[in-house]
Coordinates of C-alpha atoms in Angstrom, one line a residue:
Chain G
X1 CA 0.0 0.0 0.0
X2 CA 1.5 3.0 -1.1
X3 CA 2.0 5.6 -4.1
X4 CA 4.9 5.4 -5.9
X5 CA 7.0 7.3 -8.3
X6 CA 9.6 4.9 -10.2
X7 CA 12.3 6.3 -12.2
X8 CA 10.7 9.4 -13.3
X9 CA 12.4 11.3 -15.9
X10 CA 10.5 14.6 -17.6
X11 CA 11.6 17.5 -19.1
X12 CA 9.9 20.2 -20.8
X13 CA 11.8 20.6 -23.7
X14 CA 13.4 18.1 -26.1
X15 CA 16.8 19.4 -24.8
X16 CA 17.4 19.7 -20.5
X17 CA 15.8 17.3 -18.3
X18 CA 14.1 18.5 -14.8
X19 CA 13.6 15.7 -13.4
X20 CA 16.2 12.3 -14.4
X21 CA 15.5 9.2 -12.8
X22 CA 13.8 10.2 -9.9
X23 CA 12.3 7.5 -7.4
X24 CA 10.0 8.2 -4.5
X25 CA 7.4 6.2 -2.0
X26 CA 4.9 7.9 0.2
X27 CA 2.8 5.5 2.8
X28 CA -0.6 6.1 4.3
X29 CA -0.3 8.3 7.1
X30 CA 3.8 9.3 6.4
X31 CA 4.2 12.9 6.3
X32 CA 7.2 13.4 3.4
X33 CA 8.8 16.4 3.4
X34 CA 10.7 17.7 -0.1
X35 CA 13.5 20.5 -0.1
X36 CA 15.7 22.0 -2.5
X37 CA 16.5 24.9 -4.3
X38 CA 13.6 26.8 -6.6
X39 CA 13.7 25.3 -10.6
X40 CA 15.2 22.1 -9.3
X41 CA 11.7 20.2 -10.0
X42 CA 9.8 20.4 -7.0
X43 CA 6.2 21.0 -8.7
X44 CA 7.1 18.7 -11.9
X45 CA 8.0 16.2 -9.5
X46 CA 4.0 16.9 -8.1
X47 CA 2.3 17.3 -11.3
X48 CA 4.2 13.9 -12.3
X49 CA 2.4 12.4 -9.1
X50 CA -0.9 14.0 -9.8
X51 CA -1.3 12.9 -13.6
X52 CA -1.2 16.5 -15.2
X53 CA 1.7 15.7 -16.8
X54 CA 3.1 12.1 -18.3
X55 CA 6.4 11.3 -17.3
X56 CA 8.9 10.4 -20.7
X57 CA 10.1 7.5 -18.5
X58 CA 8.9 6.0 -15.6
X59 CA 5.7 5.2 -14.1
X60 CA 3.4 6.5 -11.0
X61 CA 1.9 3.5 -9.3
X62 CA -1.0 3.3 -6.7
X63 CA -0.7 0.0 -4.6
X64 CA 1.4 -1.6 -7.1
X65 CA -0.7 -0.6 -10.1
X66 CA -0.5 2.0 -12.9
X67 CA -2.5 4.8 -11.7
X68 CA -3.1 6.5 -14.9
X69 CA -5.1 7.1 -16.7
X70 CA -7.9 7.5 -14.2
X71 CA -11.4 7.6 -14.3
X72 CA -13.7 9.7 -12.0
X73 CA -12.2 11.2 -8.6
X74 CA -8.3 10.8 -8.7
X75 CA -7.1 9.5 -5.2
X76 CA -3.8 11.6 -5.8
X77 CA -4.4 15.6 -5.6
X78 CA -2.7 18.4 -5.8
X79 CA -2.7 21.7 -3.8
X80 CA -0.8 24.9 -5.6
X81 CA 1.2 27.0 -4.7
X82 CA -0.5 29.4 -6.6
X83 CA -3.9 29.3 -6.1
X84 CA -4.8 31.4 -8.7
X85 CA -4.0 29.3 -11.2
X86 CA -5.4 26.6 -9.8
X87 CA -9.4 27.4 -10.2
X88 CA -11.3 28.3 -12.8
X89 CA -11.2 32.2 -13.5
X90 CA -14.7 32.2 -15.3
X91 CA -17.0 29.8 -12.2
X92 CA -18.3 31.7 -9.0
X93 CA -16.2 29.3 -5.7
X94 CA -19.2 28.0 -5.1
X95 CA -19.6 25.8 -8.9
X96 CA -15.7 25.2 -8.3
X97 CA -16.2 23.5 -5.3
X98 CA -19.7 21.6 -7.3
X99 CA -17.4 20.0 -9.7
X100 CA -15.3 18.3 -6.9
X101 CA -18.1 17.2 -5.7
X102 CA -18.6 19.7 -2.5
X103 CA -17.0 19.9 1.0
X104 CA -18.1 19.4 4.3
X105 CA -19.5 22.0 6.2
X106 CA -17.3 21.4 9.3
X107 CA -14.7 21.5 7.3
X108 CA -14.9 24.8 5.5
X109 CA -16.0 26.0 9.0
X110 CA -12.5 24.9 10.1
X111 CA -10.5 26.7 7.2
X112 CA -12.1 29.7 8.0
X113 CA -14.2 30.5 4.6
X114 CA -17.0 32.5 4.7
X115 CA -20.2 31.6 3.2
X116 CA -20.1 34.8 1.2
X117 CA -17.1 33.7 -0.5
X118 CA -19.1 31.0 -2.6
X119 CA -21.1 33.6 -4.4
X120 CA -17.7 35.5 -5.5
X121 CA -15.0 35.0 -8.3
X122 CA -11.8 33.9 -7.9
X123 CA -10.3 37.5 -8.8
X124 CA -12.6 38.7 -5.8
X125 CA -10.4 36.9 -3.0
X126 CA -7.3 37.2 -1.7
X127 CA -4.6 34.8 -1.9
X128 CA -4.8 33.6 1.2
X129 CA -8.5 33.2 0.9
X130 CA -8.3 31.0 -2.6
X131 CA -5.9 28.7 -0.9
X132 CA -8.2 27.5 1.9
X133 CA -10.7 27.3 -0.5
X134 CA -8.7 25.0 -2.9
X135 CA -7.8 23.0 0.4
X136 CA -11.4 22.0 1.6
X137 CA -11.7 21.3 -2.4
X138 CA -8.7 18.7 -2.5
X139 CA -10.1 17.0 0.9
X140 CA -13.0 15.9 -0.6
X141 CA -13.9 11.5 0.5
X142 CA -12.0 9.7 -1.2
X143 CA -8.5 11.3 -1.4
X144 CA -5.6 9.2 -0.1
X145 CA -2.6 11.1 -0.4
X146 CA -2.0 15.0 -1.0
X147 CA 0.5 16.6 -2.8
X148 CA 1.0 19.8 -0.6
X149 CA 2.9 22.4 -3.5
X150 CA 4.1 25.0 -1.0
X151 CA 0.9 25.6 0.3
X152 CA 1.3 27.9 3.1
X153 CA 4.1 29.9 1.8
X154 CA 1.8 32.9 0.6
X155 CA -0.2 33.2 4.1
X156 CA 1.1 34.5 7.5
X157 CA 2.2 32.6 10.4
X158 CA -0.8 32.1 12.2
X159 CA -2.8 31.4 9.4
X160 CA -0.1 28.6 8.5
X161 CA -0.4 27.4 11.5
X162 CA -4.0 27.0 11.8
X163 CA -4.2 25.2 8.2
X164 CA -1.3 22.6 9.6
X165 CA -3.1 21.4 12.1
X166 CA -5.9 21.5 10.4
X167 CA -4.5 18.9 7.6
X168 CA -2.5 17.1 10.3
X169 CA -5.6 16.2 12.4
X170 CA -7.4 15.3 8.6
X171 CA -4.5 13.4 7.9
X172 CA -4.1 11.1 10.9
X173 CA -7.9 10.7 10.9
X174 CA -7.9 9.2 7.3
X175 CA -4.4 7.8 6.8
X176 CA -3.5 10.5 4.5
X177 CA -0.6 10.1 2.9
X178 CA 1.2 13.7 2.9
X179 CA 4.2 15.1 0.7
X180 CA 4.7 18.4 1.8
X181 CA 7.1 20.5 -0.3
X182 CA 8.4 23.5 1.2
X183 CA 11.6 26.5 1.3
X184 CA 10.9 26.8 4.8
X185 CA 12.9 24.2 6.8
X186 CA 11.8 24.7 10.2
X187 CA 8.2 24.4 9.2
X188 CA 9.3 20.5 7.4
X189 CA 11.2 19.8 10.5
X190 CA 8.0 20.7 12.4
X191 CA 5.4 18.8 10.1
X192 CA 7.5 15.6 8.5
X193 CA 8.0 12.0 9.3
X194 CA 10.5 12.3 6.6
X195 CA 12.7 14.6 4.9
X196 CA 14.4 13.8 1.1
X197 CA 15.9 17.2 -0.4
X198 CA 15.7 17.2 -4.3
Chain C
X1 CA 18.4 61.8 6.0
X2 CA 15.8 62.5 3.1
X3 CA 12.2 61.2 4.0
X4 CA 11.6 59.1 1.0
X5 CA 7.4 58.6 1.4
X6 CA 5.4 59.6 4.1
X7 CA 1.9 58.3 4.8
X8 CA -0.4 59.8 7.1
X9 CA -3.8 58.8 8.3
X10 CA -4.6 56.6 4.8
X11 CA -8.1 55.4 4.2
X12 CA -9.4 53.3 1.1
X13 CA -12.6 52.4 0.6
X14 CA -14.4 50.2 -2.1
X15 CA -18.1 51.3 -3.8
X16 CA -19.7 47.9 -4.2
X17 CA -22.8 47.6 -5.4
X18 CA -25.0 45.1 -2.7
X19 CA -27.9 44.2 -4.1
X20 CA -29.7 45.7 -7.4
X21 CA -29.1 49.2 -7.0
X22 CA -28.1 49.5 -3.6
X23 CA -24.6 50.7 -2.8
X24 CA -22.2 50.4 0.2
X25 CA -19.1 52.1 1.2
X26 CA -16.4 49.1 2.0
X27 CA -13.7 50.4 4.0
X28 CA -10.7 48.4 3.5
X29 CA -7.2 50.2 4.7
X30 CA -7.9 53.1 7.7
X31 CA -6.0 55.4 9.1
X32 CA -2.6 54.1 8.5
X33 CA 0.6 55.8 9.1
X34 CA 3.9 55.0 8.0
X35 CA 7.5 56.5 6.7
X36 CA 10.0 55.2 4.9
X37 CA 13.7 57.0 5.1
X38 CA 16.2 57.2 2.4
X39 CA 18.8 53.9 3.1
X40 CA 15.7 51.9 5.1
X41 CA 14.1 49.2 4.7
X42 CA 10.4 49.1 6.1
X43 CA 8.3 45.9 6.1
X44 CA 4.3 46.4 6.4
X45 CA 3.7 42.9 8.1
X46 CA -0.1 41.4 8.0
X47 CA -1.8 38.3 7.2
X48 CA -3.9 38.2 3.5
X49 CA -6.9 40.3 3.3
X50 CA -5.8 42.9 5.8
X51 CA -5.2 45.8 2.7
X52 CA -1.5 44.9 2.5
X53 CA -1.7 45.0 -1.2
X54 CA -3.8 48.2 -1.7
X55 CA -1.1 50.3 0.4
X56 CA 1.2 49.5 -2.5
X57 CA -1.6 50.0 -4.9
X58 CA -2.6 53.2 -3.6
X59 CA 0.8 55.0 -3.5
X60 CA 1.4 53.8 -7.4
X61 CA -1.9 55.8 -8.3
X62 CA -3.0 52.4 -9.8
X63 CA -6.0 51.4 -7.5
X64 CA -9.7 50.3 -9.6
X65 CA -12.4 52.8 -10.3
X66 CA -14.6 52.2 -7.6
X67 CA -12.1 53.0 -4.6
X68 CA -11.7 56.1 -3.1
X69 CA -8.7 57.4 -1.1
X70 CA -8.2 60.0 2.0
X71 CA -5.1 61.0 3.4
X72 CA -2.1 62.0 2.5
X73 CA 0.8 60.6 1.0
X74 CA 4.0 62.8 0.4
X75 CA 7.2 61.6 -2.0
X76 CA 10.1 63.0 -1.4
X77 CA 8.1 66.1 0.6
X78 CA 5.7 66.8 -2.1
X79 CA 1.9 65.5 -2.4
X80 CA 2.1 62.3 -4.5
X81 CA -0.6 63.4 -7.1
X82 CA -2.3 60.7 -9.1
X83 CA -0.4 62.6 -11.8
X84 CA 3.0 63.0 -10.0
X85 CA 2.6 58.8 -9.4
X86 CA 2.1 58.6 -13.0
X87 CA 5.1 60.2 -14.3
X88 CA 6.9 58.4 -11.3
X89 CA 6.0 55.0 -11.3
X90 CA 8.1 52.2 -13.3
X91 CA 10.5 55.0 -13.1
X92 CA 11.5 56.4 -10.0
X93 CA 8.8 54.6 -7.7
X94 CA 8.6 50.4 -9.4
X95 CA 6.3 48.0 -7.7
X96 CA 7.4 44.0 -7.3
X97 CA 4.2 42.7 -7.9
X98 CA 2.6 39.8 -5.7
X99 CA 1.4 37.5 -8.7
X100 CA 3.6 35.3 -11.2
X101 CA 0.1 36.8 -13.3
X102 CA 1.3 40.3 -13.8
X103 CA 3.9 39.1 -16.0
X104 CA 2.5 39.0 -20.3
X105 CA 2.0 35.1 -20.9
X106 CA 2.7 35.6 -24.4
X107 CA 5.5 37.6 -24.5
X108 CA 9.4 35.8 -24.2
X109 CA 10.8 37.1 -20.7
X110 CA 13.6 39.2 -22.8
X111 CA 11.2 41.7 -24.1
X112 CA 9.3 42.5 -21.1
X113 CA 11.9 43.2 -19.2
X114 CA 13.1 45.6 -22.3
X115 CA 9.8 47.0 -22.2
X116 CA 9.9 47.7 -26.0
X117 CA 13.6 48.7 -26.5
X118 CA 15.1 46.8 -29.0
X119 CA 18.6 48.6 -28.9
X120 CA 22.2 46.7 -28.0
X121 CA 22.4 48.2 -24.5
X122 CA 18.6 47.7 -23.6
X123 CA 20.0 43.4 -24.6
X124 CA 23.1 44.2 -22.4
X125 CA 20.7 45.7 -19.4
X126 CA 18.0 43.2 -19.4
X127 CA 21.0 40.0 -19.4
X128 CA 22.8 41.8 -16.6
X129 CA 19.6 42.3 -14.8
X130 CA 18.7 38.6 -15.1
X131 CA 22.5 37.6 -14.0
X132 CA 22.2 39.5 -11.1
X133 CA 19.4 37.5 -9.9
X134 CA 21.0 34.0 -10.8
X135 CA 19.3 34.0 -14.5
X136 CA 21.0 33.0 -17.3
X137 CA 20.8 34.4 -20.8
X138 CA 18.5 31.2 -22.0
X139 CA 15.8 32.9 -19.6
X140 CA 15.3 35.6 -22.1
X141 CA 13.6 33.4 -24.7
X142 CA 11.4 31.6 -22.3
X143 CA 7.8 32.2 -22.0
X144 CA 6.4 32.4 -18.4
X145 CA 4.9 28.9 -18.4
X146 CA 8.4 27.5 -18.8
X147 CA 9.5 29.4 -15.3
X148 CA 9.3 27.8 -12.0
X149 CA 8.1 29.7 -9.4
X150 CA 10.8 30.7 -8.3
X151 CA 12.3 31.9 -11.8
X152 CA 9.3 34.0 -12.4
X153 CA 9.7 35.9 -9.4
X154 CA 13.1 36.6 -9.5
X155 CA 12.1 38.3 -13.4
X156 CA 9.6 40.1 -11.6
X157 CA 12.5 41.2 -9.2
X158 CA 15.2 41.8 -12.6
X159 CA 12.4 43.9 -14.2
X160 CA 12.2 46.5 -11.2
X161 CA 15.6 46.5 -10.5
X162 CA 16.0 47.3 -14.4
X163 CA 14.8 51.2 -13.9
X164 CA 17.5 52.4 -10.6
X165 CA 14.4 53.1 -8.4
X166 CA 14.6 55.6 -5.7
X167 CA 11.6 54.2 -3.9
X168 CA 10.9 50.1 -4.4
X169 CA 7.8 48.7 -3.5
X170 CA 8.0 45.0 -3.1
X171 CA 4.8 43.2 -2.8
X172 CA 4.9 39.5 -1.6
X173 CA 8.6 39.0 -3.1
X174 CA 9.3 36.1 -1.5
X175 CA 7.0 33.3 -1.4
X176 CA 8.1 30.2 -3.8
X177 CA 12.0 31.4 -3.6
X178 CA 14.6 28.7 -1.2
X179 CA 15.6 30.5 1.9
X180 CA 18.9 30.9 0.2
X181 CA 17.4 32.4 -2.8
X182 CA 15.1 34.7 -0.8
X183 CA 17.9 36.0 1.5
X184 CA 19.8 36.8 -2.0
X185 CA 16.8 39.0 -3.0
X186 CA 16.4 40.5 0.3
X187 CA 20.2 41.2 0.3
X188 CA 19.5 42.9 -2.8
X189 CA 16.5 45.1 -1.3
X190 CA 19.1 46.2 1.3
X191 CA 21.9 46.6 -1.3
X192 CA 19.2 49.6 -3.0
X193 CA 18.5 50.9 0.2
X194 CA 22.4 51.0 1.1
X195 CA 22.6 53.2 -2.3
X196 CA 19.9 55.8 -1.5
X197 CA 16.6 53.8 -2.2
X198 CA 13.9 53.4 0.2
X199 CA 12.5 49.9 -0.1
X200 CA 9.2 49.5 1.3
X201 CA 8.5 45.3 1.9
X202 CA 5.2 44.6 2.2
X203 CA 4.8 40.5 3.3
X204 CA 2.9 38.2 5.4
X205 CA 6.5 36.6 6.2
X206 CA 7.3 38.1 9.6
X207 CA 10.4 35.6 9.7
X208 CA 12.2 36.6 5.6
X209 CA 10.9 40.1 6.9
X210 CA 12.9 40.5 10.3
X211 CA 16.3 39.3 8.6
X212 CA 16.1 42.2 6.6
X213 CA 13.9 45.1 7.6
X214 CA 15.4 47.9 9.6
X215 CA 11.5 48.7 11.1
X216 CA 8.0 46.5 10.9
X217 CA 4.9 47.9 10.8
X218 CA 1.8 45.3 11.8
X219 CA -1.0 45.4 9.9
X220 CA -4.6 43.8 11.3
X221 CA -7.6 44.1 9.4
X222 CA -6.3 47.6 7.3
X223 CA -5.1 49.4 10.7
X224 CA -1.9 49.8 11.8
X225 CA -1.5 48.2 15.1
X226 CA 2.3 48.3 15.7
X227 CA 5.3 49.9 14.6
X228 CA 8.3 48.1 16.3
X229 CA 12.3 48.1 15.1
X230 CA 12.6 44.4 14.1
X231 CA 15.5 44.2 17.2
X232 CA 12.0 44.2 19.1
X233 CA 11.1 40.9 18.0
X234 CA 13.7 38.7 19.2
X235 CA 13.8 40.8 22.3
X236 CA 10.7 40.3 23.1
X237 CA 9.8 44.0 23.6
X238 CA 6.6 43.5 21.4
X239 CA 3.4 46.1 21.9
X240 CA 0.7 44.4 20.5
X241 CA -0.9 41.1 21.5
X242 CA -1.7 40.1 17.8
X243 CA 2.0 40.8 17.3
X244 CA 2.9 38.3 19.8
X245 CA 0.7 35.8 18.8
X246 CA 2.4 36.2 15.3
X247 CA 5.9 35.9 16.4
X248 CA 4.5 32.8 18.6
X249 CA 3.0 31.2 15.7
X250 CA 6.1 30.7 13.5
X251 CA 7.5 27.3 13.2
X252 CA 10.8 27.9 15.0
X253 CA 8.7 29.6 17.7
X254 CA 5.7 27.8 19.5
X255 CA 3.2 27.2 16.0
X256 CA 0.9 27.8 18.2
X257 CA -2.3 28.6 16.1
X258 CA -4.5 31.5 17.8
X259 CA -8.2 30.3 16.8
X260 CA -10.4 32.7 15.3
X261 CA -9.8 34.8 12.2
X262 CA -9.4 38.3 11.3
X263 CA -12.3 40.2 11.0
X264 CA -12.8 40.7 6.5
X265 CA -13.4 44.5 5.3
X266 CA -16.7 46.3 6.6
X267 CA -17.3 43.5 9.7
X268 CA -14.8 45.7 11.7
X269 CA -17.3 46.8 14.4
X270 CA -16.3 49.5 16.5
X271 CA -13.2 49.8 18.8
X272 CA -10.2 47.7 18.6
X273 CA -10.3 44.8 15.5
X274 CA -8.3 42.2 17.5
X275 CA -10.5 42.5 20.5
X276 CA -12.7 39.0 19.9
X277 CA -9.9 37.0 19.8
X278 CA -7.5 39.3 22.8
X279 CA -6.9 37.5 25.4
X280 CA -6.2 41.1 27.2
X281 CA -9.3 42.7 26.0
X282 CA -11.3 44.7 28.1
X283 CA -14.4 46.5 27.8
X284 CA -13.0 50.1 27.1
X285 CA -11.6 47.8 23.9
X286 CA -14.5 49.0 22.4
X287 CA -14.0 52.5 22.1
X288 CA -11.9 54.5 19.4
X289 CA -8.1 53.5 19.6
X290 CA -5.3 56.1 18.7
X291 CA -1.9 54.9 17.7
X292 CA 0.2 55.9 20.3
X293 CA 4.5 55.9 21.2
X294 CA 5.6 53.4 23.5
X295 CA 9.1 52.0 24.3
X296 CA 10.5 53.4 21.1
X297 CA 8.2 52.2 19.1
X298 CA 4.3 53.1 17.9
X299 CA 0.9 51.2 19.3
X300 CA -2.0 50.9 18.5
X301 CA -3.3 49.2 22.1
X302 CA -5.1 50.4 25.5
X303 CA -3.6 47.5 27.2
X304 CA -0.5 46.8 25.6
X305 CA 2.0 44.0 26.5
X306 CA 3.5 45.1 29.7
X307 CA 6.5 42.7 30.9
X308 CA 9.2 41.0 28.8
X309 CA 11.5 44.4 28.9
X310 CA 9.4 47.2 28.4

């Protein structure tokens, strides 16, 4: 049991390689934390995990098997580190959150989003305020591991705070399997099981 | 030393439209008060949604339609006039923008940064610029997709650091950048303040912000509610009780989460913002609150941290 990346190469251009050979397992309930410098394929390494892009060698596997292609919810998801880019410009929050399926109202409670959010376009909030948003989005049932792209890095140190526990307290409740990909080592050393720099 | 910008009593409000016809005055930054000196480095400090952004905004002359400013804000001892900030800005006053979105997803990195020059020394500028900031000439012909995070905000960094600013506003510049990367910018923020810049840094990241700033304003809910050197911090001579519970909250402090949020624009109530979730409020926390000098700093407080030094 477990979601695995094996020898994962990609690169985004015929020439230069981000990514060469690149192994990695995550377990239910392990918290992984991923270092290194920026441009050294941290978020490839995530969109590789997630599906949104195909590695040119290699293979993602969920319990042993392929995990792509994949129909309906994806057990794998992805949280940005810039939510902006990461909802659709053109839907009110409240049809965002519709397509995923909808999240708990204890849940948006805990993150701290307002009812009156829903009713408002992305371009509306801050970035702060998209970000818990696309959090109660990627918890929805059914999720087993989240790729966590720098997540609190654009909100202050309370707020961070608030959303680790938050995920932590999800994550031991479900067996979430975490990777948590950060600049910010004493917030890893804080939050991880495990630490592998990139 | 030359006073750089000066901003005194600063409110800006937002005309939204409720329902139908109805409209409602949404206040969104009041009363703040700041300056920023020739050679210093000033960090507004707040969590998102607290009119961090707007500040910078509002001195670049560049806020939407349906705000409205009061106050006063002075460059270099003159009123900043909308048309004064016009002239000035991407010249002698450049912004850092907070969002990898401000840069054109069509256009090749080496261009925007020339802004339209095609000439050999604008080409020798922009790949200087880029070098500074750890870039190499291949960044020129990339298209912002092909940037990490990272990459694109160190070309947001080369692009204002293109025009010699005198005054630099830096909006978010850190987030997505290694600590080594982001003390490199930083350095570089202090390096245009060590020529004659002010550099004002406005960022949610208390931690990035104390390596670097010379002075840290708070910012809760649009008000001011401490002005403190950033020795203060690791001193523990804080004002403010939200201040404190930041500084308690980082991950090499306590991560201690305060519960509660901050109040959002227009649900301010009356009195202090911070008072539902104080844990030294009292009931004359509900009155109106001046910003007030104390131990060598500015507070915005009736019952203020006493102890730890002060």
């Amino acid at each position: 049991m477990s979601l695995e990346g094996k020898n994962l190469s990609f690169g985004y251009r015929k020439k230069g390689r981000v990514l060469e050979h690149l192994s990695l397992t995550l377990a239910p309930g392990e918290r992984l934390g991923l270092s290194g410098p920026s441009g050294r394929g941290k978020t490839t390494l995530c969109k590789l995990l997630a599906g949104y892009e195909k590695p040119a060698e290699g293979e993602v596997l969920l319990d042993g098997r392929p995990l792509y292609p994949c129909r309906g919810l994806c057990p794998v998801q992805m949280i940005w580190q810039h939510p902006e880019t990461a909802v659709d410009p053109r839907l009110k929050l409240k049809e965002s959150l519709a397509e995923a399926g909808g999240a708990a109202e204890r849940l948006t409670e805990a993150l701290h989003i307002q009812p009156a959010w829903l009713e408002r376009y992305p371009a509306e909030l801050s970035g702060g305020e998209l970000q818990r948003f696309c959090i109660a989005r990627a918890l929805v049932p059914g999720v087993r591991y989240l790729l966590c792209d720098e997540i609190t890095a654009m909100l202050d140190p309370i707020t961070q705070a608030q959303i680790w526990q938050l995920l932590l307290e999800q994550a031991e409740q479900r067996e979430l399997g975490l990777l948590i990909v950060s600049h910010d080592s004493a917030l890893l050393e804080r939050l991880c099981t495990r630490i592998q720099s990139l | 030393m030359e006073t750089i910008l000066q901003v005194r009593d600063l409110s800006i409000s937002f005309t939204q439209y409720d329902r139908g016809t109805r409209r409602r005055e949404l206040p969104v930054i009041r009363r703040l008060s700041l300056t920023v000196e020739a050679g210093q480095v000033v960090a507004v400090v707040g969590s998102s949604g607290s009119g961090k952004s707007l500040l910078a905004h509002g001195i670049l002359g560049i806020l939407p339609y349906n705000s409205r400013m009061e106050g006063e804000i002075r460059y270099r001892g003159q009123p900043l006039t909308p048309r004064r900030a016009e002239k000035l800005r991407g010249r002698e006053i450049v912004l850092v923008p907070q969002g990898v979105t401000y840069l054109d997803p069509l256009m090749q990195v080496g261009p925007q940064l020339r802004m339209g020059r095609r000439d050999a020394r604008a080409r020798g500028e922009s790949r200087r610029v880029l070098e500074r900031y750890g870039l190499g000439p291949e960044t020129e012909r990339r298209y912002p997709f092909e940037l990490s995070g990272g990459m694109a905000r160190r070309v947001l960094i080369a692009a204002a650091a293109m025009q010699s600013p005198r005054l630099l506003i830096a909006d978010e510049p850190t987030p997505g950048l290694d600590a080594r990367a982001a003390g490199r910018i930083l350095g570089h923020f202090r390096e245009l303040a060590q020529e004659g810049a002010g550099v004002l840094l406005i960022t949610h990241d208390l931690a990035l912000a104390l390596t670097v700033a010379h002075q840290v304003a708070v910012f809760y809910a649009g008000e001011t509610v401490e002005v403190a050197s950033a020795a203060d911090f690791p001193a523990g001579r804080l004002r403010h009780p939200y201040t404190r519970a930041l500084w308690n909250a980082l991950p090499q402090n306590g991560f201690t989460p305060m519960p509660g949020a901050q109040p959002g624009p227009g649900e301010e109530g009356t009195g202090c913002p911070f008072a539902p979730r104080c844990p030294r409020r009292g009931p004359e926390c509900a009155e109106e609150i001046p910003l007030r000098p104390l131990a060598g700093g500015l507070v915005r407080c009736l019952r203020p941290e006493g102890g730890d030094g002060l």
